[in-house]
Coordinates of C-alpha atoms and ligand atoms in Angstrom, one line a residue:
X7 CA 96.2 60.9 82.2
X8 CA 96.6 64.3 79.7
X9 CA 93.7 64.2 77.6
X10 CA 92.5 66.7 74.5
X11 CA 89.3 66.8 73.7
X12 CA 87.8 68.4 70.4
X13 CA 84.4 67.6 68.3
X14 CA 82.3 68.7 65.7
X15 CA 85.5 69.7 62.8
X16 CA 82.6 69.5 60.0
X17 CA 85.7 68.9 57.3
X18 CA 84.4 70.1 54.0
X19 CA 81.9 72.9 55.6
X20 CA 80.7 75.6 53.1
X21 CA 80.1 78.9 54.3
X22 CA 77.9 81.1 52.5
X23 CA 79.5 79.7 49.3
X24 CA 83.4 79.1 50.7
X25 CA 85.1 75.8 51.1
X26 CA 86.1 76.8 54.9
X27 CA 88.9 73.3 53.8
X28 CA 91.9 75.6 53.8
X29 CA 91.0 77.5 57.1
X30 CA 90.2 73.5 58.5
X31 CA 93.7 72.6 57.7
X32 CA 95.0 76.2 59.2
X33 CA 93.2 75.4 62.4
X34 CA 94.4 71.6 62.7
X35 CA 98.2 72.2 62.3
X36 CA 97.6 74.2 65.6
X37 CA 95.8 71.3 67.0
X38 CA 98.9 69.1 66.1
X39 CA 100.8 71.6 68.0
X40 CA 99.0 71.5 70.8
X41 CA 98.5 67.7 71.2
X42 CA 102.4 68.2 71.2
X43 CA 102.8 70.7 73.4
X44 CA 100.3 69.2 75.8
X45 CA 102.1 65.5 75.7
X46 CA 98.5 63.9 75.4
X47 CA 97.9 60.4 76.2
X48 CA 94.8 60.3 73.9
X49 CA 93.2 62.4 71.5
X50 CA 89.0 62.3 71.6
X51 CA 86.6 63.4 68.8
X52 CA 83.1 63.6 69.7
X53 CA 82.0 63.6 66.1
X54 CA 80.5 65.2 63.3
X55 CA 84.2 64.5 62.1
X56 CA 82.8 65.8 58.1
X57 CA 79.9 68.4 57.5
X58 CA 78.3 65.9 55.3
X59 CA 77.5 61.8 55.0
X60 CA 79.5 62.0 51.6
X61 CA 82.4 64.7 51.9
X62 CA 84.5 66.6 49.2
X63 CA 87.6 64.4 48.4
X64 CA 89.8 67.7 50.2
X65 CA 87.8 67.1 53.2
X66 CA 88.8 63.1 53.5
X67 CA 92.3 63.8 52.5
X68 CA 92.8 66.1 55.0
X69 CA 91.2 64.2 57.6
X70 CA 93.6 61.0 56.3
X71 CA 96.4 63.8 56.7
X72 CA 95.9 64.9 60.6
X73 CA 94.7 61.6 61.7
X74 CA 97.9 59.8 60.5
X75 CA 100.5 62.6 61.5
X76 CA 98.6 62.1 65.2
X77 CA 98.8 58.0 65.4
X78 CA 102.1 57.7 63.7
X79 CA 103.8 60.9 63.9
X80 CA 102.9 62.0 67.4
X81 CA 102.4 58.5 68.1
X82 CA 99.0 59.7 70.2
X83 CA 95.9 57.0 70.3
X84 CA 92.8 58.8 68.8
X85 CA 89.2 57.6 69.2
X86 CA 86.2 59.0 67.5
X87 CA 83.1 58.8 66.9
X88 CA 80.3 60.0 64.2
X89 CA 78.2 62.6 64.6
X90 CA 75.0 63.3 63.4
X91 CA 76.6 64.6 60.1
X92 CA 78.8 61.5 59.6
X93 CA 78.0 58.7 57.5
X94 CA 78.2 55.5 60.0
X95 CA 79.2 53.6 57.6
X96 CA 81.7 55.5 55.8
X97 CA 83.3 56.4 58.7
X98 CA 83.2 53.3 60.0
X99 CA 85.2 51.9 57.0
X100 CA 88.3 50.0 58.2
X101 CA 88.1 50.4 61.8
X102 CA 88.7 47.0 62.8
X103 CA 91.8 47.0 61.1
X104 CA 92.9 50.7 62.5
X105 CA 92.4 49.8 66.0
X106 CA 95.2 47.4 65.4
X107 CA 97.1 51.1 65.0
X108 CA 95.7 53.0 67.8
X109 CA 93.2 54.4 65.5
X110 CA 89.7 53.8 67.2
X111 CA 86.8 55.0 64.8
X112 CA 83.1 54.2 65.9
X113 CA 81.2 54.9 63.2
X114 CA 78.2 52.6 63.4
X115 CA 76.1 52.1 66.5
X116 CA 76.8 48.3 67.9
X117 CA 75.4 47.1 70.6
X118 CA 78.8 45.6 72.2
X119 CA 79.6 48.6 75.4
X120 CA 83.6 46.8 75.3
X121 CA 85.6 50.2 76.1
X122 CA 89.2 51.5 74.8
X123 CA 90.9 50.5 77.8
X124 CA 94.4 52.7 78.0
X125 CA 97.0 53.1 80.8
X126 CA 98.6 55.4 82.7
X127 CA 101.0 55.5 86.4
X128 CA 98.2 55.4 88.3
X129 CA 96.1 52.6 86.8
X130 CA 93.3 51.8 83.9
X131 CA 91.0 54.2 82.4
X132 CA 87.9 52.8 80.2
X133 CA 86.7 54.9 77.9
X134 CA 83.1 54.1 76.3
X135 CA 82.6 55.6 73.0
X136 CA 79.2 55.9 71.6
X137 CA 78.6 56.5 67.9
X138 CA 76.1 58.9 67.2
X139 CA 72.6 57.3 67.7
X140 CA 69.3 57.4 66.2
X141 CA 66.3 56.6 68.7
X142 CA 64.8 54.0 66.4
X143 CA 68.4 52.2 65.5
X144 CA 69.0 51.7 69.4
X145 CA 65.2 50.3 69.6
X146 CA 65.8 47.8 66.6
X147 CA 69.3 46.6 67.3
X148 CA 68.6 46.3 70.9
X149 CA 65.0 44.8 70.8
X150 CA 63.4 47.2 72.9
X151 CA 60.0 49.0 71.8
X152 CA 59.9 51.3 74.1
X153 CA 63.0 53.4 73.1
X154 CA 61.2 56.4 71.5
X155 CA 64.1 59.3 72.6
X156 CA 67.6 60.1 72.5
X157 CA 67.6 59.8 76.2
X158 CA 65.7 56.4 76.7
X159 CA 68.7 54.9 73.9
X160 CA 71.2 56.2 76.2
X161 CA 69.7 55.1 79.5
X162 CA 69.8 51.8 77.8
X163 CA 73.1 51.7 76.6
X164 CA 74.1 53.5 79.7
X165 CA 72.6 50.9 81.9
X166 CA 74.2 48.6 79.8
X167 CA 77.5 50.2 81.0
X168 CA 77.3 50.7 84.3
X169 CA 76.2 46.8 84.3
X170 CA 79.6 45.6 83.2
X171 CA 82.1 48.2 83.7
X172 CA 85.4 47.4 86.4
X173 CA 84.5 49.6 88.9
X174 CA 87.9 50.1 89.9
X175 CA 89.0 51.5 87.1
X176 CA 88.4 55.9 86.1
X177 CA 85.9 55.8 83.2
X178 CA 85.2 58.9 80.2
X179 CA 82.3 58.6 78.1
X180 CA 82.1 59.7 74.5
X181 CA 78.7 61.1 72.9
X182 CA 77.2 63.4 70.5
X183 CA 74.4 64.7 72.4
X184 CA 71.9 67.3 72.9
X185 CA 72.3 68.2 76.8
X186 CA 69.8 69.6 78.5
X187 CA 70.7 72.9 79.7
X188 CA 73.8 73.6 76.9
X189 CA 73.8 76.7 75.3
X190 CA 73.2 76.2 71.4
X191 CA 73.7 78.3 68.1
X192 CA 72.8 78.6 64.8
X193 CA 75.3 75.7 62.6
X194 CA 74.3 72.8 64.9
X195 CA 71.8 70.7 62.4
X196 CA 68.6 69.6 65.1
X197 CA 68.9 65.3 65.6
X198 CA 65.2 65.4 65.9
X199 CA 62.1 67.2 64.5
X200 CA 59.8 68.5 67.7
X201 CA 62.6 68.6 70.7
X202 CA 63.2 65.5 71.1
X203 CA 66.1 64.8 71.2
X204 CA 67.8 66.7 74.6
X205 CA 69.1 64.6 77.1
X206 CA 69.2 64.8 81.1
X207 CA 72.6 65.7 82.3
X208 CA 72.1 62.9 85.4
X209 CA 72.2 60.1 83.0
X210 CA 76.1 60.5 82.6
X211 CA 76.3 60.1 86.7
X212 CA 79.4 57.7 87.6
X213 CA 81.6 58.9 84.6
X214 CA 84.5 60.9 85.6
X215 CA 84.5 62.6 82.0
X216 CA 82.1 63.3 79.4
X217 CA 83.4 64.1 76.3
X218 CA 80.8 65.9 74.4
X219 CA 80.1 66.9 70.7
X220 CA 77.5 68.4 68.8
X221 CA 76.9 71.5 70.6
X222 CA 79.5 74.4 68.6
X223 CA 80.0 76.3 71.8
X224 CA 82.8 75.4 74.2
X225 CA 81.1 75.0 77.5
X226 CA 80.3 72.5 80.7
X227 CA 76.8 71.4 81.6
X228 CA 75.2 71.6 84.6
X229 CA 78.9 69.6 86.1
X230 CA 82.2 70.6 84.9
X231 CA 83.1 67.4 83.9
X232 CA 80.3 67.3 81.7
X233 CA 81.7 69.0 78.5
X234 CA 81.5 70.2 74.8
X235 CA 84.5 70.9 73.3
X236 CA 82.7 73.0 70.8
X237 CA 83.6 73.4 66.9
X238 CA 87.4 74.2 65.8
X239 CA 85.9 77.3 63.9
X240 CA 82.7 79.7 63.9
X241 CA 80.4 78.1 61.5
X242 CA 77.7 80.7 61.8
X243 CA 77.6 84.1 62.4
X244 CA 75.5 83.7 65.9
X245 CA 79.2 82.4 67.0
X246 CA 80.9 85.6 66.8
X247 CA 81.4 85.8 70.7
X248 CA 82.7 82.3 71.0
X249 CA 86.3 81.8 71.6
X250 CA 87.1 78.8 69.6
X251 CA 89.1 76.0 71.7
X252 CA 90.1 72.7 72.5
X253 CA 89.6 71.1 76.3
X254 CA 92.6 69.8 77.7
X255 CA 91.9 67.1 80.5
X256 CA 94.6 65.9 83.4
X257 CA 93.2 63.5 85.0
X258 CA 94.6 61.9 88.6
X259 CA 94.5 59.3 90.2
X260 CA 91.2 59.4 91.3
X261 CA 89.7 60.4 88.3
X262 CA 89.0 63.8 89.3
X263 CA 90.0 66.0 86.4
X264 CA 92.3 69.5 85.9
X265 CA 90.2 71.4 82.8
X266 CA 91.5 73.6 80.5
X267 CA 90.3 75.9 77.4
X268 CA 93.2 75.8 74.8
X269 CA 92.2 78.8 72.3
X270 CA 92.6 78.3 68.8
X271 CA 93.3 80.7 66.1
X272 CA 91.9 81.0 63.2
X273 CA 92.6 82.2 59.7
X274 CA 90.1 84.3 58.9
X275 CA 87.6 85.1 61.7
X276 CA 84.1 85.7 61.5
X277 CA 82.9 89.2 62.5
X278 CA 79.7 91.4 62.5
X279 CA 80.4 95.0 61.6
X280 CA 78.0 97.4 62.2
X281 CA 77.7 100.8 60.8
X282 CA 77.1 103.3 58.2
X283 CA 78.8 102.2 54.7
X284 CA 81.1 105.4 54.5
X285 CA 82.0 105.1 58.4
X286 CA 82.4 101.1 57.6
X287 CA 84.6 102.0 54.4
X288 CA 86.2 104.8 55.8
X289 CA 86.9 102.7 59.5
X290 CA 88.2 99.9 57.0
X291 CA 91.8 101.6 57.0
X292 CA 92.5 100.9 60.7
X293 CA 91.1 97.4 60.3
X294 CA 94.3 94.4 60.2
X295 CA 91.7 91.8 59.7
X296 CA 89.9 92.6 56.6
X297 CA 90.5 89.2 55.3
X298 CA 87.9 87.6 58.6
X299 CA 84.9 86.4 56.6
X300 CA 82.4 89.4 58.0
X301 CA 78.8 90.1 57.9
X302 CA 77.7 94.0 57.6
X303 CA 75.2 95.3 59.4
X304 CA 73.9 98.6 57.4
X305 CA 72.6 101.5 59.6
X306 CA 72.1 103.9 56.6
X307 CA 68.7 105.4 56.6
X308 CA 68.3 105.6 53.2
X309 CA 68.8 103.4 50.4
X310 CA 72.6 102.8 49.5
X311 CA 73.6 101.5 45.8
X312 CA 76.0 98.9 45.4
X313 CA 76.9 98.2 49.1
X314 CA 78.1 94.9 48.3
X315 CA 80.7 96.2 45.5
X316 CA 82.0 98.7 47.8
X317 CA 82.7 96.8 51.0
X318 CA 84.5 93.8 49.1
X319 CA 86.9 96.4 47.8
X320 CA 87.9 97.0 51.7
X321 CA 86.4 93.7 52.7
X322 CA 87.2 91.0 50.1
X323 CA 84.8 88.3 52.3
X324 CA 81.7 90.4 53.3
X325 CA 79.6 87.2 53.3
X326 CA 76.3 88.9 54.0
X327 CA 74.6 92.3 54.5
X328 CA 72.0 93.3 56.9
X329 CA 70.3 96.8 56.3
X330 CA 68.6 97.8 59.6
X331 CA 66.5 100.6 59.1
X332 CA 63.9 97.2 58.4
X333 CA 64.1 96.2 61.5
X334 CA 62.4 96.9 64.4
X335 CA 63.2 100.3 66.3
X336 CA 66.0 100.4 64.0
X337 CA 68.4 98.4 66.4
X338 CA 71.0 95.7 64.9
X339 CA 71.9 94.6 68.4
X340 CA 71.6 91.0 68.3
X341 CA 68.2 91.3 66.1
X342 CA 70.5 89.3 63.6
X343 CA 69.5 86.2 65.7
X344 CA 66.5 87.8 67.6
X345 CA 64.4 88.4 64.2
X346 CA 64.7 84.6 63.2
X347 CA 63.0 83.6 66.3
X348 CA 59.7 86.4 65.6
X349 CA 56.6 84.8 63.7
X350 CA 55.6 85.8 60.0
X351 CA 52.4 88.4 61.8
X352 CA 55.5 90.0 63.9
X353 CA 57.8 90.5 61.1
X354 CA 55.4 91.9 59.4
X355 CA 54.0 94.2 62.0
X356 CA 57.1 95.3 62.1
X357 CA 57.9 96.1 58.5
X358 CA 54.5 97.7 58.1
X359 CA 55.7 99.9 61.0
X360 CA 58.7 100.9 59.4
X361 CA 57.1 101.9 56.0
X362 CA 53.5 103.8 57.6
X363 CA 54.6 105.1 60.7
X364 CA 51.9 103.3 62.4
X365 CA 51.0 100.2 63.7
X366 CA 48.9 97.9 61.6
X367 CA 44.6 98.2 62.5
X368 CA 42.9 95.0 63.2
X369 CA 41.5 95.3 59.9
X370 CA 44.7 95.2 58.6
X371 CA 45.9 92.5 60.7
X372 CA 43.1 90.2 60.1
X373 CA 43.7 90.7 56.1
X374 CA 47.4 89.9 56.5
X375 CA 46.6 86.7 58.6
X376 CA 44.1 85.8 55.6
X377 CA 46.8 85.8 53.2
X378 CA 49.3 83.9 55.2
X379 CA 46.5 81.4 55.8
X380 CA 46.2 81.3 51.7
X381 CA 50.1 81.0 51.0
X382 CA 50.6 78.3 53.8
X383 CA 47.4 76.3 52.3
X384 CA 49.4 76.7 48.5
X385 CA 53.1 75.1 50.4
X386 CA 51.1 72.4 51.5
X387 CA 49.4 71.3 48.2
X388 CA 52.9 72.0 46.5
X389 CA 54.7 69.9 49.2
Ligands
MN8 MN1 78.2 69.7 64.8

């Protein structure tokens, strides 16, 4: 059985203020391409189908637009499920009446496991879609106090499973899911507050596939056969080294699987530049791409007027600037990502640093900490 596998579209994204819709729609017709090329039995999409519960009207027509040219043009079964950005409901709407068409949406969790059964020469393969779940929706509709994580509701349903599945038949699982052990980046929205929500990878034992979303970075966990597709585009600018894909599966006859990354290319891609303005204006010549929505990263020493003006002349999407001589030991590598993870008394440190020359006194430490205390104690009465 030939597979394709893709997640986490986010139809209707905005990207530091641009409707991404038009570079969706770029990036799909070469996913219609490739499910022809490929001659897939089944299309799988492992949510977070829209970026939001109630998406722009371009984003649903769009999605009406690829979904039909796969079940009728193509003639390719699709199953999806919502992610944590879906609406259940809304994307629930009509599904009885689509599976009638090959169309397979699970939008809303239900506590009936029945799988889309499809066929191929060798046999039957079951494949158990999972909407995307909340902890305490699993606990209610299922009766069971004790499910308090994302990985206790999928043992349950899991066990559920395994329970009554045909055990002579190859089975995939479909999830939106935090695994344990996946690599993660800056666009994926957290399922819980406090960690929560990651799962084991061993609970998906006795599935020959698991088709993962939520995580935007095309990669296996812990097994091969244990997968994210990742997103169809870069929806943050931690994603510039991701190659952007879709997984094709073939599966044989005894459910072990043939994997492959399928790149896609996109409109515009998303790119840090880093440098000084007149080198980054001057280098801006040489550059094909000066459409890619790009992020600067300033290395000027001293204060530049009017950056922004200048590099949208060369770079008509510069998103977002950076200026580094800020940051500590004046280094851009990777301190785009690195500095959101230091705490308020190390960016500070590190700005006082900058300005003095020297590192802050204990004195001075202990009156900065006072401060913060004060300003945190003000959010909280505000809040
Ligand atoms: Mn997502």
């Amino acid at each position: 059985m030939r597979i394709i596998h893709t997640a986490d579209w986010h139809l209707g994204r905005i990207f530091y203020g641009i409707h991404l819709t038009e570079d969706q729609a770029y990036v799909l017709e070469e996913f219609l391409d490739i499910v022809r090329d490929t001659k897939a039995d089944v299309v799988i999409i492992s949510g977070d189908i829209y970026d939001r519960a109630v998406p722009p009207q371009d984003a649903v027509s769009l999605l009406d637009d690829i979904i039909s040219r796969l079940v009728k043009d193509i003639a390719v079964p699709v199953i999806m499920i919502s992610g944590n950005h879906d609406s259940p409901e809304r994307l629930n709407f009509g599904s009885k009446l689509f599976a009638t068409s090959n169309l397979y949406i699970f939008g809303k969790f239900s506590p009936n496991f029945s799988p889309v059964t499809l066929e191929d020469k060798f046999g039957l393969v079951d494949i158990y879609p999972i909407s995307y779940l909340e902890p305490s929706i699993v606990r209610e509709k299922l009766n069971k106090e004790e499910i308090l994580t994302h990985e206790l509701a999928f043992k349950e349903i899991l066990n559920n499973i395994h329970l009554n599945k045909s055990l002579d038949r190859r089975t995939i699982l479909v999830a939106h899911a935090t695994v344990l052990g996946g690599t993660t980046s800056d666009s994926e929205r957290p399922l819980s507050i406090g960690g929560a929500e990651t799962v084991d990878p061993s609970i998906f034992d006795g599935f020959n596939y698991v088709a993962l979303g939520h995580l935007h970075k095309p990669q296996s966990v812990k097994k091969e056969y244990i997968r994210y597709a990742g997103s169809i585009l870069k929806y943050s600018f931690s994603e510039v080294s991701h190659k952007k894909s879709v997984t094709f599966i073939e599966m044989n006859e005894k459910g072990g699987s043939f994997i492959e990354e399928i790149p896609l290319s996109p409109r515009h891609d998303v790119r840090i530049i880093k440098g000084k303005l007149e080198d980054i204006l001057a280098g801006s010549e040489l550059d094909a791409n000066r459409e890619d929505y790009i992020m600067v990263m300033l290395m000027d020493e001293h204060p530049v007027l009017n950056a922004m003006a200048k590099l949208r002349k060369v770079y008509p999407n510069t998103l977002h600037i950076e200026r580094c001589q800020f940051m500590p030991s004046n280094s851009c590598i990777n301190t785009y990502v690195e500095h959101q993870c230091l705490s308020e008394k190390e960016i500070f440190s590190s700005f006082f640093n900058q300005v003095t020359g020297k590192d802050m006194s204990i004195e001075e430490e202990k009156a900065f900490l006072q401060v913060l205390e004060k300003l945190r104690a003000k959010n909280r009465e505000a809040s």
